[in-house]
Amino acid sequence: MALGKQHEIHTRRYGRNLGVGLLLAAFIAIIFGLTIVKVTRGDYEPPRTEAES
Amino acid sequence: MSDASLNNPSLEPEASFGDFYALLKPRVMTLVVFTALVGLLAAPVAVHPMIVFASILFIAVGGGASGALNMWWDADIDAVMKRTQKRPIPSGQVTEGEALAFGVALSGLSVVMLGLASNWFAAGLLCFTIFFYVVIYTMWLKRWTPQNIVIGGAAGAFPPMIGWAVATGGISIESVLMFCLTFMWTPPHFWALALFMRKDYDNAGVPMLTVTHGRRSTRIHIFVYTVLLAILAVGTSFTSIGGPVYLAVAVVLNVLFLKGAWDIFRRDDDASEADNFKAERGFFKLSLLYLFLHFSAILVEAILQRFGLGGW
């Protein structure tokens, strides 16, 4: 078999790599979305000290 | 592996993306997603849609991870049973080591991400669910006791409780009732399957009730559990997650389910063999619809309550 020829295993690896790539991109989007929601809601605000209140 | 190695016939086949996806038991995952979503939306606390989406996703990933670990441990049984022979490990697409690594990695990821997305109580509950399914059910009970399905069913019953915990940060009587609904539903569902797939369990040496206590006893067990389930399911109508819509659905479905269980109870194996287990197969199919429609009714009641309708 010539090295340049498209083998079934290449197609399979391409599909797997594409899938992993898309999942990673989706994961980043979810983390980004969650961060925006939590920061907007003030989840990460430091607790108020007595002097401030 | 280089291109040159492609000609080496001794190489093991490489898993595709779909093979890893199949390790997550996608059909079981749909049940997990649906019941967890109902548990989350039925809770009396509004949750941001982004947090709902992320939480349900990570609960699903956790459920899938436990499925992968189950397939890793049960690869020997799966290879014997006709129903499971085509799973990724027995079919040679994924190695046991790959499945183990995949399951452990996704378990850790799902628990940590659920904790960060919602709260650590819900994450702890998800962690316990994975532990319960993999260690208590898969590794211990499944091959040891005919009550495997009864106790192991708890693992599949936790998702609505996790969903509820995402919203409220705790447990309440309503979430326990949703747990009980799935918990009591599991034994008749699987015993009906065991009645018409009996050769599979016999060959694999799994101590299902049909194998250890006989088929007559299994028919009695199905009927008794169905009666208890009907009382629980209809009784739930009068709690805060129930209402007229749920009551109507519960009454109709439980009458049908009791009729199915009664038919199974009355007949013997000769009658079942004669019509290729028609009653048992029908009961199994109805059981799928039964759980889906009960949780759908809880969801409808929750939506109606948002508009000032529903409930009592």
PDB file of N, CA and C in Angstrom, chain B residues 47-90:
ATOM      1  N   VAL B  47     -33.491  28.605  38.455  1.00  0.00           N
ATOM      2  CA  VAL B  47     -32.053  28.480  38.183  1.00  0.00           C
ATOM      3  C   VAL B  47     -31.778  29.102  36.822  1.00  0.00           C
ATOM      4  N   HIS B  48     -30.637  29.793  36.710  1.00  0.00           N
ATOM      5  CA  HIS B  48     -30.262  30.421  35.430  1.00  0.00           C
ATOM      6  C   HIS B  48     -30.151  29.349  34.334  1.00  0.00           C
ATOM      7  N   PRO B  49     -30.702  29.629  33.133  1.00  0.00           N
ATOM      8  CA  PRO B  49     -30.689  28.616  32.057  1.00  0.00           C
ATOM      9  C   PRO B  49     -29.292  28.077  31.737  1.00  0.00           C
ATOM     10  N   MET B  50     -28.281  28.931  31.826  1.00  0.00           N
ATOM     11  CA  MET B  50     -26.913  28.463  31.532  1.00  0.00           C
ATOM     12  C   MET B  50     -26.467  27.434  32.573  1.00  0.00           C
ATOM     13  N   ILE B  51     -26.848  27.673  33.823  1.00  0.00           N
ATOM     14  CA  ILE B  51     -26.472  26.728  34.889  1.00  0.00           C
ATOM     15  C   ILE B  51     -27.289  25.444  34.755  1.00  0.00           C
ATOM     16  N   VAL B  52     -28.554  25.567  34.331  1.00  0.00           N
ATOM     17  CA  VAL B  52     -29.369  24.371  34.072  1.00  0.00           C
ATOM     18  C   VAL B  52     -28.695  23.530  32.991  1.00  0.00           C
ATOM     19  N   PHE B  53     -28.339  24.185  31.891  1.00  0.00           N
ATOM     20  CA  PHE B  53     -27.724  23.470  30.767  1.00  0.00           C
ATOM     21  C   PHE B  53     -26.425  22.772  31.185  1.00  0.00           C
ATOM     22  N   ALA B  54     -25.541  23.529  31.836  1.00  0.00           N
ATOM     23  CA  ALA B  54     -24.243  22.968  32.222  1.00  0.00           C
ATOM     24  C   ALA B  54     -24.416  21.842  33.237  1.00  0.00           C
ATOM     25  N   SER B  55     -25.318  22.031  34.189  1.00  0.00           N
ATOM     26  CA  SER B  55     -25.504  21.010  35.231  1.00  0.00           C
ATOM     27  C   SER B  55     -26.028  19.712  34.628  1.00  0.00           C
ATOM     28  N   ILE B  56     -27.035  19.828  33.772  1.00  0.00           N
ATOM     29  CA  ILE B  56     -27.598  18.622  33.154  1.00  0.00           C
ATOM     30  C   ILE B  56     -26.536  17.924  32.293  1.00  0.00           C
ATOM     31  N   LEU B  57     -25.757  18.733  31.595  1.00  0.00           N
ATOM     32  CA  LEU B  57     -24.689  18.162  30.759  1.00  0.00           C
ATOM     33  C   LEU B  57     -23.696  17.360  31.609  1.00  0.00           C
ATOM     34  N   PHE B  58     -23.283  17.938  32.749  1.00  0.00           N
ATOM     35  CA  PHE B  58     -22.273  17.242  33.555  1.00  0.00           C
ATOM     36  C   PHE B  58     -22.870  16.060  34.321  1.00  0.00           C
ATOM     37  N   ILE B  59     -24.162  16.137  34.646  1.00  0.00           N
ATOM     38  CA  ILE B  59     -24.813  14.959  35.239  1.00  0.00           C
ATOM     39  C   ILE B  59     -24.832  13.829  34.193  1.00  0.00           C
ATOM     40  N   ALA B  60     -25.136  14.206  32.940  1.00  0.00           N
ATOM     41  CA  ALA B  60     -25.154  13.210  31.853  1.00  0.00           C
ATOM     42  C   ALA B  60     -23.769  12.609  31.646  1.00  0.00           C
ATOM     43  N   VAL B  61     -22.737  13.460  31.693  1.00  0.00           N
ATOM     44  CA  VAL B  61     -21.362  12.969  31.515  1.00  0.00           C
ATOM     45  C   VAL B  61     -21.006  12.010  32.663  1.00  0.00           C
ATOM     46  N   GLY B  62     -21.421  12.355  33.882  1.00  0.00           N
ATOM     47  CA  GLY B  62     -21.173  11.477  35.032  1.00  0.00           C
ATOM     48  C   GLY B  62     -21.883  10.136  34.865  1.00  0.00           C
ATOM     49  N   GLY B  63     -23.127  10.192  34.377  1.00  0.00           N
ATOM     50  CA  GLY B  63     -23.870   8.953  34.128  1.00  0.00           C
ATOM     51  C   GLY B  63     -23.186   8.123  33.050  1.00  0.00           C
ATOM     52  N   GLY B  64     -22.724   8.801  32.000  1.00  0.00           N
ATOM     53  CA  GLY B  64     -22.019   8.111  30.919  1.00  0.00           C
ATOM     54  C   GLY B  64     -20.719   7.495  31.396  1.00  0.00           C
ATOM     55  N   ALA B  65     -20.014   8.227  32.268  1.00  0.00           N
ATOM     56  CA  ALA B  65     -18.728   7.733  32.797  1.00  0.00           C
ATOM     57  C   ALA B  65     -18.945   6.454  33.588  1.00  0.00           C
ATOM     58  N   SER B  66     -20.032   6.415  34.381  1.00  0.00           N
ATOM     59  CA  SER B  66     -20.277   5.197  35.155  1.00  0.00           C
ATOM     60  C   SER B  66     -20.646   4.049  34.211  1.00  0.00           C
ATOM     61  N   GLY B  67     -21.297   4.383  33.082  1.00  0.00           N
ATOM     62  CA  GLY B  67     -21.589   3.359  32.072  1.00  0.00           C
ATOM     63  C   GLY B  67     -20.307   2.781  31.484  1.00  0.00           C
ATOM     64  N   ALA B  68     -19.324   3.651  31.222  1.00  0.00           N
ATOM     65  CA  ALA B  68     -18.039   3.199  30.666  1.00  0.00           C
ATOM     66  C   ALA B  68     -17.310   2.304  31.669  1.00  0.00           C
ATOM     67  N   LEU B  69     -17.359   2.680  32.951  1.00  0.00           N
ATOM     68  CA  LEU B  69     -16.700   1.864  33.977  1.00  0.00           C
ATOM     69  C   LEU B  69     -17.426   0.525  34.158  1.00  0.00           C
ATOM     70  N   ASN B  70     -18.752   0.557  33.997  1.00  0.00           N
ATOM     71  CA  ASN B  70     -19.526  -0.684  34.047  1.00  0.00           C
ATOM     72  C   ASN B  70     -19.115  -1.616  32.909  1.00  0.00           C
ATOM     73  N   MET B  71     -18.931  -1.046  31.716  1.00  0.00           N
ATOM     74  CA  MET B  71     -18.531  -1.876  30.567  1.00  0.00           C
ATOM     75  C   MET B  71     -17.114  -2.420  30.735  1.00  0.00           C
ATOM     76  N   TRP B  72     -16.258  -1.618  31.379  1.00  0.00           N
ATOM     77  CA  TRP B  72     -14.886  -2.070  31.635  1.00  0.00           C
ATOM     78  C   TRP B  72     -14.904  -3.292  32.552  1.00  0.00           C
ATOM     79  N   TRP B  73     -15.670  -3.216  33.640  1.00  0.00           N
ATOM     80  CA  TRP B  73     -15.677  -4.301  34.625  1.00  0.00           C
ATOM     81  C   TRP B  73     -16.426  -5.533  34.101  1.00  0.00           C
ATOM     82  N   ASP B  74     -17.493  -5.288  33.338  1.00  0.00           N
ATOM     83  CA  ASP B  74     -18.355  -6.381  32.900  1.00  0.00           C
ATOM     84  C   ASP B  74     -18.019  -6.897  31.503  1.00  0.00           C
ATOM     85  N   ALA B  75     -16.832  -6.597  31.009  1.00  0.00           N
ATOM     86  CA  ALA B  75     -16.487  -6.990  29.632  1.00  0.00           C
ATOM     87  C   ALA B  75     -16.625  -8.494  29.428  1.00  0.00           C
ATOM     88  N   ASP B  76     -16.307  -9.294  30.465  1.00  0.00           N
ATOM     89  CA  ASP B  76     -16.403 -10.749  30.331  1.00  0.00           C
ATOM     90  C   ASP B  76     -17.854 -11.211  30.197  1.00  0.00           C
ATOM     91  N   ILE B  77     -18.749 -10.582  30.975  1.00  0.00           N
ATOM     92  CA  ILE B  77     -20.177 -10.929  30.892  1.00  0.00           C
ATOM     93  C   ILE B  77     -20.745 -10.471  29.549  1.00  0.00           C
ATOM     94  N   ASP B  78     -20.380  -9.237  29.157  1.00  0.00           N
ATOM     95  CA  ASP B  78     -20.906  -8.674  27.910  1.00  0.00           C
ATOM     96  C   ASP B  78     -20.548  -9.534  26.700  1.00  0.00           C
ATOM     97  N   ALA B  79     -19.369 -10.175  26.766  1.00  0.00           N
ATOM     98  CA  ALA B  79     -18.927 -10.999  25.636  1.00  0.00           C
ATOM     99  C   ALA B  79     -19.787 -12.250  25.496  1.00  0.00           C
ATOM    100  N   VAL B  80     -20.409 -12.684  26.595  1.00  0.00           N
ATOM    101  CA  VAL B  80     -21.210 -13.905  26.570  1.00  0.00           C
ATOM    102  C   VAL B  80     -22.655 -13.628  26.188  1.00  0.00           C
ATOM    103  N   MET B  81     -23.171 -12.489  26.667  1.00  0.00           N
ATOM    104  CA  MET B  81     -24.591 -12.188  26.453  1.00  0.00           C
ATOM    105  C   MET B  81     -24.845 -11.623  25.055  1.00  0.00           C
ATOM    106  N   LYS B  82     -25.857 -12.189  24.397  1.00  0.00           N
ATOM    107  CA  LYS B  82     -26.166 -11.794  23.019  1.00  0.00           C
ATOM    108  C   LYS B  82     -26.500 -10.298  22.931  1.00  0.00           C
ATOM    109  N   ARG B  83     -27.248  -9.834  23.964  1.00  0.00           N
ATOM    110  CA  ARG B  83     -27.710  -8.444  23.978  1.00  0.00           C
ATOM    111  C   ARG B  83     -26.547  -7.449  24.025  1.00  0.00           C
ATOM    112  N   THR B  84     -25.393  -7.877  24.575  1.00  0.00           N
ATOM    113  CA  THR B  84     -24.296  -6.925  24.810  1.00  0.00           C
ATOM    114  C   THR B  84     -23.025  -7.248  24.031  1.00  0.00           C
ATOM    115  N   GLN B  85     -23.092  -8.279  23.175  1.00  0.00           N
ATOM    116  CA  GLN B  85     -21.875  -8.710  22.470  1.00  0.00           C
ATOM    117  C   GLN B  85     -21.285  -7.652  21.546  1.00  0.00           C
ATOM    118  N   LYS B  86     -22.144  -6.740  21.083  1.00  0.00           N
ATOM    119  CA  LYS B  86     -21.658  -5.741  20.126  1.00  0.00           C
ATOM    120  C   LYS B  86     -21.144  -4.484  20.807  1.00  0.00           C
ATOM    121  N   ARG B  87     -21.090  -4.469  22.128  1.00  0.00           N
ATOM    122  CA  ARG B  87     -20.560  -3.298  22.833  1.00  0.00           C
ATOM    123  C   ARG B  87     -19.080  -3.117  22.476  1.00  0.00           C
ATOM    124  N   PRO B  88     -18.555  -1.890  22.637  1.00  0.00           N
ATOM    125  CA  PRO B  88     -17.207  -1.604  22.124  1.00  0.00           C
ATOM    126  C   PRO B  88     -16.084  -2.516  22.634  1.00  0.00           C
ATOM    127  N   ILE B  89     -16.132  -2.960  23.898  1.00  0.00           N
ATOM    128  CA  ILE B  89     -15.028  -3.794  24.397  1.00  0.00           C
ATOM    129  C   ILE B  89     -15.116  -5.232  23.875  1.00  0.00           C
ATOM    130  N   PRO B  90     -16.266  -5.925  24.058  1.00  0.00           N
ATOM    131  CA  PRO B  90     -16.312  -7.294  23.522  1.00  0.00           C
ATOM    132  C   PRO B  90     -16.146  -7.373  22.007  1.00  0.00           C
TER     133      PRO B  90
END
